[in-house]
Amino acid sequence: MHSAGPGVFGVVRLDRRSLLAGSLAAALVPAGGQPAMAALEYPLRRPLSADRRFSSPAIESEISRVSGLIGDPELAWLFGNCYPNTLDTTAEVGVIDGKPDTFVITGDIPCLWLRDSSAQVQPYLPLARNDPALRTLLRGLISRQARSILIDPYANAFMRNPAAKTDLPWALSDKTEMKAGVAERKWELDSLCWPMHLALRYWQATGDAVPFDALWAEGARASIRTMREQQRLDGPGPYRFQRSDTNAIDTLMLDGLGAPTKKVGLIHSMFRPSDDACTYPFLVPANLFAVAALRGLAKVASEARGDADLASLANDLATEIDFALSRHGMMDGPDGQKVWAYEVDGFGNTLLMDDANVPGLSSLAYLGAVDRQDPLFRRTEAACWSGRNPYFFRGKGGEGIGGPHAGLGMIWPMSIILRAM
């Protein structure tokens, strides 16, 4: 996911003893239909009700319910402020062609990332079945993602106004086919997987077929065509990208095509979910995610639309990738047993590492791309959380995985959270 800086979220030092002596109910006092932090040690960090971009009674009820189950008042306060943050600060709900349209900015940048927007709304899916307003927001996001993919399936980030040109300073001079509505055009395979993942999770949570209309199906077909194109079985395809930058992980070699590969059926991804360039273009966790996402897409196409043709297109590609992964996606681990590689090139070159961003090797079970108890995954996870991973760090304060985007010696908290999940 796109990374933000440390931010300006003020964390006050808490007198834990005195606060734990009181009850949580005393710290969380309902006022005006919304939770309010009565104790000065627990100030409300949410925008005022009138300034929130989206409000949902179901979300407010869930905050009260979960907070009441948390024994530590500080954690309850943290949950109450953080859980609704996407809705409070990043979601813009409107209408296009008489249908809901939802634009979810990534947080620190006023643009929509396909990956980030899909992940940001995941915590709200269980509540959507019984909250019409929340369903409207999610329908709008699914439609916005389809429209964005149809603008350019190779782009990772989009502008609010589809007629606007990018205003991201680092993307203004990129050597690639920039189109109106595109904020950044880094081809990341997982960017097309996340909307499929969201579609499946929404369908499973709500049974609502409304967002899976002709627009959605057109976007899904464009995604499958692009994935096929990036198997590069019949040539390199149309995508090129170069950026004038002192940071080597922001650009691609060989006139913007990336490192050489052998045609083995895997899908190329020029950039990782961190927006960093791949060393070898077959990013294994993204391909594993693609298998699961495509099968999920097939399920939605079949059950919500009765679209057997679209389901077949998705399943056929998933089967091809799955087979190619079984042949080319693994390497020898520390004990000589097979583990998933992070990246491969089809020629036999492999890279063992992991990055905290999702999808990574350690987050495959969270995404449903592998079984958590699968021995191959367990061996891979163990290797990633060890000295074999150059971006695994351990110190007096803890241990975790970072990545090139964060820098050496830096643990990205997301890796610790995902390990717990």
Coordinates of C-alpha atoms in Angstrom, one line a residue:
M1 CA 0.0 0.0 0.0
H2 CA 1.1 3.5 -0.5
S3 CA 3.0 4.6 2.5
A4 CA 2.4 7.7 4.5
G5 CA 4.9 9.5 6.7
P6 CA 4.8 9.4 10.5
G7 CA 1.9 11.8 10.4
V8 CA 0.9 14.3 13.1
F9 CA -1.4 12.0 15.2
G10 CA -0.7 13.2 18.7
V11 CA -0.3 10.4 21.2
V12 CA -0.6 11.6 24.8
R13 CA 1.1 9.8 27.6
L14 CA -1.5 8.0 29.7
D15 CA -1.6 7.4 33.4
R16 CA -2.5 3.8 32.9
R17 CA -3.0 2.9 36.6
S18 CA -5.6 5.6 37.4
L19 CA -7.4 5.0 34.1
L20 CA -7.6 1.2 34.6
A21 CA -9.0 1.8 38.1
G22 CA -12.1 3.2 36.5
S23 CA -14.5 1.5 34.2
L24 CA -14.4 1.7 30.4
A25 CA -17.9 3.0 30.5
A26 CA -16.7 6.1 32.4
A27 CA -14.2 6.8 29.6
L28 CA -16.7 6.4 26.8
V29 CA -19.8 8.5 27.2
P30 CA -22.4 8.6 24.4
A31 CA -23.3 12.2 23.5
G32 CA -25.5 13.4 20.7
G33 CA -25.7 9.9 19.2
Q34 CA -21.9 9.4 18.9
P35 CA -19.2 8.1 21.2
A36 CA -17.4 10.9 23.1
M37 CA -14.2 10.6 25.1
A38 CA -15.0 12.1 28.5
A39 CA -11.6 11.7 30.1
L40 CA -9.1 14.3 29.1
E41 CA -6.5 11.6 28.7
Y42 CA -8.7 10.2 25.8
P43 CA -9.4 13.1 23.5
L44 CA -11.6 12.5 20.5
R45 CA -9.4 12.5 17.5
R46 CA -12.1 12.1 14.9
P47 CA -13.4 15.1 12.9
L48 CA -16.6 16.7 14.3
S49 CA -19.8 15.1 13.1
A50 CA -20.5 17.9 10.7
D51 CA -17.0 17.5 9.1
R52 CA -17.1 13.8 8.5
R53 CA -17.3 12.7 4.9
F54 CA -19.6 9.8 5.6
S55 CA -21.6 8.7 8.6
S56 CA -23.1 5.3 9.4
P57 CA -25.2 4.5 12.4
A58 CA -24.1 0.9 12.0
I59 CA -20.4 2.0 12.3
E60 CA -21.2 4.0 15.5
S61 CA -23.0 1.1 17.0
E62 CA -20.1 -1.2 16.2
I63 CA -17.6 1.2 17.8
S64 CA -19.7 1.1 21.0
R65 CA -20.1 -2.7 20.9
V66 CA -16.4 -3.5 20.3
S67 CA -15.1 -0.8 22.7
G68 CA -17.2 -2.4 25.4
L69 CA -15.4 -5.7 24.9
I70 CA -11.9 -4.3 25.2
G71 CA -10.6 -4.4 28.7
D72 CA -7.8 -1.8 28.1
P73 CA -9.3 1.7 27.9
E74 CA -6.4 3.0 25.8
L75 CA -6.9 0.3 23.2
A76 CA -10.7 1.0 23.2
W77 CA -9.9 4.7 22.6
L78 CA -7.5 3.8 19.8
F79 CA -10.1 1.5 18.2
G80 CA -12.8 4.2 18.5
N81 CA -10.7 6.8 16.7
C82 CA -9.1 4.5 14.1
Y83 CA -11.9 2.2 13.0
P84 CA -14.1 4.8 11.3
N85 CA -11.1 6.8 9.9
T86 CA -11.7 5.8 6.2
L87 CA -15.3 6.9 6.3
D88 CA -14.6 10.0 8.4
T89 CA -11.7 11.4 6.3
T90 CA -11.2 9.6 2.9
A91 CA -14.6 8.7 1.3
E92 CA -16.5 10.9 -1.1
V93 CA -19.9 9.7 -2.2
G94 CA -21.6 11.1 -5.2
V95 CA -23.6 10.0 -8.3
I96 CA -22.6 9.3 -11.9
D97 CA -25.2 8.3 -14.5
G98 CA -27.8 7.8 -11.8
K99 CA -25.6 5.3 -9.9
P100 CA -23.5 5.7 -6.7
D101 CA -20.0 6.8 -7.2
T102 CA -17.5 6.6 -4.3
F103 CA -14.0 8.0 -4.4
V104 CA -11.7 6.8 -1.6
I105 CA -8.4 8.7 -1.3
T106 CA -5.4 6.8 0.0
G107 CA -5.2 9.1 3.1
D108 CA -2.1 11.2 2.7
I109 CA -2.6 11.8 -1.1
P110 CA -5.9 12.9 -2.6
C111 CA -5.9 10.1 -5.2
L112 CA -7.5 6.7 -5.4
W113 CA -5.2 3.6 -5.4
L114 CA -7.1 0.5 -6.5
R115 CA -5.3 -1.5 -3.9
D116 CA -5.6 0.9 -1.0
S117 CA -9.3 1.8 -1.6
S118 CA -10.2 -1.9 -1.7
A119 CA -8.3 -2.6 1.6
Q120 CA -9.6 0.5 3.3
V121 CA -13.2 -0.6 3.3
Q122 CA -12.7 -4.3 4.2
P123 CA -13.5 -3.8 7.9
Y124 CA -16.9 -2.4 7.1
L125 CA -18.1 -5.3 4.9
P126 CA -19.7 -7.3 7.7
L127 CA -22.0 -4.4 8.5
A128 CA -23.1 -3.7 5.0
R129 CA -25.9 -6.2 4.8
N130 CA -28.0 -4.3 7.3
D131 CA -26.9 -0.8 6.5
P132 CA -28.3 0.6 3.2
A133 CA -26.1 3.7 3.3
L134 CA -23.0 1.6 3.7
R135 CA -24.1 -0.6 0.8
T136 CA -24.5 2.5 -1.3
L137 CA -21.0 3.6 -0.5
L138 CA -19.5 0.2 -1.4
R139 CA -21.6 -0.1 -4.6
G140 CA -20.2 3.3 -5.6
L141 CA -16.6 2.2 -4.9
I142 CA -17.0 -1.0 -7.0
S143 CA -18.3 1.1 -9.8
R144 CA -15.6 3.7 -9.5
Q145 CA -12.9 1.0 -9.6
A146 CA -14.5 -0.4 -12.8
R147 CA -14.5 3.0 -14.4
S148 CA -10.9 3.6 -13.4
I149 CA -9.8 0.3 -14.8
L150 CA -11.5 1.1 -18.1
I151 CA -9.5 4.4 -18.2
D152 CA -6.3 2.5 -18.0
P153 CA -5.9 -1.0 -16.6
Y154 CA -2.1 -0.4 -16.2
A155 CA -2.5 2.5 -13.8
N156 CA -2.2 2.1 -10.1
A157 CA -3.7 5.4 -9.0
F158 CA -6.4 7.7 -10.3
M159 CA -7.6 11.3 -10.1
R160 CA -11.0 12.3 -8.6
N161 CA -11.8 14.1 -11.9
P162 CA -11.5 11.6 -14.8
A163 CA -10.8 14.5 -17.2
A164 CA -7.9 15.8 -15.1
K165 CA -4.2 15.2 -15.7
T166 CA -2.0 14.1 -12.8
D167 CA -0.8 16.7 -10.3
L168 CA 1.5 14.3 -8.4
P169 CA 4.9 16.1 -8.6
W170 CA 6.9 12.8 -9.0
A171 CA 4.7 11.6 -11.9
L172 CA 4.6 14.7 -14.1
S173 CA 7.6 13.7 -16.2
D174 CA 7.1 9.9 -16.3
K175 CA 7.9 8.4 -19.7
T176 CA 4.8 6.3 -20.2
E177 CA 1.4 6.6 -21.8
M178 CA -0.3 8.9 -19.3
K179 CA -4.0 9.4 -19.8
A180 CA -6.5 11.9 -18.4
G181 CA -7.8 10.6 -15.1
V182 CA -4.6 8.7 -14.2
A183 CA -2.5 9.9 -11.2
E184 CA 0.3 7.3 -11.5
R185 CA 0.9 4.6 -14.0
K186 CA 3.0 1.9 -12.3
W187 CA 1.9 -1.5 -13.5
E188 CA 1.3 -3.6 -10.4
L189 CA -0.5 -6.9 -10.9
D190 CA -2.1 -6.7 -7.5
S191 CA -3.8 -3.5 -8.5
L192 CA -6.2 -5.5 -10.7
C193 CA -6.6 -8.3 -8.1
W194 CA -7.8 -6.1 -5.3
P195 CA -11.1 -5.0 -7.0
M196 CA -11.8 -8.6 -7.7
H197 CA -11.1 -9.4 -4.0
L198 CA -13.4 -6.6 -2.9
A199 CA -16.2 -7.8 -5.3
L200 CA -16.0 -11.3 -3.8
R201 CA -16.0 -10.2 -0.2
Y202 CA -18.9 -7.8 -0.9
W203 CA -20.9 -10.5 -2.6
Q204 CA -20.3 -12.9 0.3
A205 CA -21.1 -10.3 2.9
T206 CA -24.3 -8.9 1.3
G207 CA -25.7 -11.1 -1.4
D208 CA -26.3 -7.9 -3.3
A209 CA -25.9 -8.2 -7.0
V210 CA -26.6 -4.5 -7.8
P211 CA -23.0 -3.4 -8.4
F212 CA -22.2 -6.3 -10.7
D213 CA -23.7 -4.7 -13.8
A214 CA -22.5 -4.4 -17.3
L215 CA -19.9 -1.7 -16.3
W216 CA -18.4 -4.0 -13.7
A217 CA -18.3 -6.9 -16.2
E218 CA -16.6 -4.7 -18.7
G219 CA -13.9 -3.7 -16.2
A220 CA -13.4 -7.3 -15.2
R221 CA -12.9 -8.3 -18.9
A222 CA -10.4 -5.5 -19.3
S223 CA -8.5 -6.8 -16.2
I224 CA -8.3 -10.3 -17.6
R225 CA -7.2 -9.0 -21.0
T226 CA -4.4 -7.0 -19.4
M227 CA -3.3 -10.0 -17.3
R228 CA -3.2 -12.1 -20.4
E229 CA -1.2 -9.3 -22.2
Q230 CA 1.3 -9.3 -19.3
Q231 CA 2.0 -13.0 -19.6
R232 CA 3.9 -11.7 -22.7
L233 CA 3.5 -15.0 -24.5
D234 CA 3.2 -13.2 -27.9
G235 CA 5.5 -10.3 -27.3
P236 CA 6.4 -7.7 -24.7
G237 CA 3.1 -5.9 -24.8
P238 CA 2.4 -2.1 -24.8
Y239 CA 3.5 -1.2 -21.3
R240 CA 6.6 0.9 -20.8
F241 CA 7.6 3.1 -17.8
Q242 CA 10.6 5.2 -16.9
R243 CA 11.1 7.9 -14.4
S244 CA 14.0 10.3 -14.0
D245 CA 14.9 9.8 -10.4
T246 CA 17.9 9.1 -8.2
N247 CA 16.0 6.2 -6.7
A248 CA 16.5 3.1 -8.8
I249 CA 13.4 1.4 -7.5
D250 CA 11.2 4.0 -9.2
T251 CA 12.1 3.2 -12.8
L252 CA 12.5 0.2 -15.1
M253 CA 15.5 -1.0 -17.1
L254 CA 15.7 -1.9 -20.8
D255 CA 13.8 1.1 -22.2
G256 CA 11.0 0.8 -19.6
L257 CA 10.3 -2.9 -20.2
G258 CA 11.9 -4.2 -17.0
A259 CA 14.3 -7.2 -16.5
P260 CA 14.2 -10.0 -19.1
T261 CA 12.0 -13.1 -18.5
K262 CA 11.3 -16.4 -20.0
K263 CA 7.8 -17.1 -21.3
V264 CA 6.4 -19.5 -18.6
G265 CA 2.8 -18.4 -18.2
L266 CA 3.3 -16.2 -15.1
I267 CA 2.0 -12.6 -15.2
H268 CA 4.6 -9.8 -15.2
S269 CA 4.4 -7.1 -12.5
M270 CA 6.7 -4.3 -13.1
F271 CA 6.2 -2.9 -9.6
R272 CA 5.5 -4.3 -6.1
P273 CA 2.5 -3.3 -3.9
S274 CA 5.0 -0.8 -2.3
D275 CA 5.2 0.9 -5.7
D276 CA 8.9 -0.2 -5.8
A277 CA 10.2 -1.8 -9.1
C278 CA 10.6 -5.5 -9.1
T279 CA 14.0 -7.1 -9.4
Y280 CA 12.5 -10.0 -11.3
P281 CA 9.2 -9.3 -13.0
F282 CA 7.4 -12.5 -11.9
L283 CA 6.2 -11.3 -8.5
V284 CA 5.2 -14.6 -6.9
P285 CA 2.8 -13.3 -4.1
A286 CA 1.0 -11.2 -6.7
N287 CA 0.6 -14.2 -9.0
L288 CA -0.7 -16.3 -6.1
F289 CA -3.1 -13.5 -5.3
A290 CA -4.2 -13.4 -8.9
V291 CA -5.1 -17.1 -8.8
A292 CA -7.4 -16.5 -5.8
A293 CA -8.8 -13.2 -7.1
L294 CA -9.6 -14.6 -10.5
R295 CA -11.4 -17.6 -9.0
G296 CA -13.3 -15.2 -6.8
L297 CA -14.2 -13.1 -9.8
A298 CA -15.5 -16.3 -11.5
K299 CA -17.7 -17.0 -8.5
V300 CA -19.2 -13.5 -8.6
A301 CA -19.7 -13.6 -12.3
S302 CA -21.5 -16.9 -12.1
E303 CA -23.6 -16.4 -9.0
A304 CA -24.4 -12.6 -9.2
R305 CA -24.6 -12.2 -13.0
G306 CA -25.1 -15.7 -14.4
D307 CA -22.2 -14.8 -16.7
A308 CA -20.7 -18.2 -17.6
D309 CA -18.4 -16.7 -20.3
L310 CA -16.8 -14.2 -17.9
A311 CA -16.5 -16.9 -15.2
S312 CA -14.8 -19.2 -17.7
L313 CA -12.3 -16.5 -18.8
A314 CA -11.3 -16.0 -15.2
N315 CA -11.1 -19.6 -14.2
D316 CA -9.1 -20.5 -17.3
L317 CA -6.5 -17.9 -16.6
A318 CA -6.3 -18.8 -12.9
T319 CA -5.6 -22.4 -13.8
E320 CA -2.8 -21.4 -16.1
I321 CA -1.1 -19.2 -13.5
D322 CA -1.6 -21.9 -10.8
F323 CA 0.2 -24.4 -13.0
A324 CA 3.0 -22.0 -13.9
L325 CA 3.5 -21.2 -10.2
S326 CA 3.9 -24.9 -9.4
R327 CA 6.6 -25.2 -12.0
H328 CA 8.5 -21.9 -11.5
G329 CA 7.4 -20.1 -8.3
M330 CA 9.4 -22.0 -5.7
M331 CA 13.0 -22.2 -4.6
D332 CA 15.0 -24.1 -2.0
G333 CA 14.6 -22.8 1.5
P334 CA 17.1 -22.7 4.4
D335 CA 16.7 -26.4 5.1
G336 CA 16.6 -27.5 1.5
Q337 CA 12.9 -27.8 1.4
K338 CA 10.8 -25.8 -1.1
V339 CA 9.5 -22.4 -0.2
W340 CA 7.7 -19.8 -2.3
A341 CA 10.2 -17.3 -3.9
Y342 CA 9.4 -13.6 -3.7
E343 CA 10.3 -13.0 -7.3
V344 CA 11.5 -15.2 -10.2
D345 CA 12.3 -14.6 -13.9
G346 CA 11.6 -18.0 -15.4
F347 CA 15.3 -18.6 -16.3
G348 CA 16.0 -20.1 -12.8
N349 CA 16.9 -16.9 -11.0
T350 CA 15.0 -16.4 -7.8
L351 CA 14.8 -13.9 -5.0
L352 CA 14.1 -14.8 -1.4
M353 CA 12.8 -11.8 0.6
D354 CA 9.5 -10.4 1.8
D355 CA 8.0 -6.9 1.9
A356 CA 5.5 -5.8 4.5
N357 CA 3.1 -4.6 1.8
V358 CA 0.1 -6.7 0.7
P359 CA 0.3 -9.0 -1.1
G360 CA 3.6 -10.3 0.2
L361 CA 4.6 -13.9 1.0
S362 CA 3.7 -13.5 4.7
S363 CA 0.2 -12.1 3.9
L364 CA -0.9 -14.8 1.5
A365 CA -3.1 -16.6 4.1
Y366 CA -4.7 -13.3 5.1
L367 CA -5.8 -12.8 1.5
G368 CA -7.1 -16.4 1.2
A369 CA -4.5 -17.2 -1.5
V370 CA -3.2 -20.1 0.5
D371 CA -4.3 -22.2 3.4
R372 CA -2.7 -21.0 6.7
Q373 CA -1.7 -24.5 7.7
D374 CA -0.2 -25.4 4.3
P375 CA 3.3 -26.7 5.0
L376 CA 4.7 -24.8 2.0
F377 CA 3.3 -21.6 3.3
R378 CA 4.4 -22.2 6.9
R379 CA 8.0 -22.9 5.7
T380 CA 7.9 -19.7 3.5
E381 CA 6.6 -17.6 6.4
A382 CA 9.3 -18.9 8.7
A383 CA 12.0 -18.0 6.1
C384 CA 10.5 -14.5 5.7
W385 CA 10.6 -14.0 9.5
S386 CA 14.2 -14.9 9.7
G387 CA 17.6 -13.7 8.8
R388 CA 17.2 -15.1 5.3
N389 CA 15.0 -12.1 4.5
P390 CA 17.2 -9.0 4.1
Y391 CA 14.2 -6.9 5.1
F392 CA 13.5 -8.7 8.4
F393 CA 14.8 -6.7 11.4
R394 CA 15.0 -7.6 15.0
G395 CA 16.0 -5.3 17.9
K396 CA 15.3 -4.6 21.6
G397 CA 11.9 -3.1 20.8
G398 CA 10.6 -5.9 18.6
E399 CA 10.9 -7.6 15.3
G400 CA 9.2 -7.4 11.9
I401 CA 9.5 -6.9 8.2
G402 CA 10.0 -3.7 6.3
G403 CA 11.1 -3.3 2.7
P404 CA 13.1 -1.1 0.4
H405 CA 10.4 1.6 0.5
A406 CA 10.8 2.0 4.3
G407 CA 14.6 1.7 4.4
L408 CA 17.1 -0.6 6.2
G409 CA 16.5 -1.1 9.9
M410 CA 12.9 0.0 9.6
I411 CA 10.0 -2.3 10.6
W412 CA 6.7 -1.6 8.9
P413 CA 4.0 -2.1 11.6
M414 CA 1.7 -3.6 8.9
S415 CA 3.9 -6.8 8.9
I416 CA 3.3 -7.3 12.7
I417 CA -0.4 -6.7 12.4
L418 CA -0.8 -9.1 9.5
R419 CA 1.2 -11.8 11.3
A420 CA -1.3 -11.5 14.2
M421 CA -4.2 -11.8 11.8

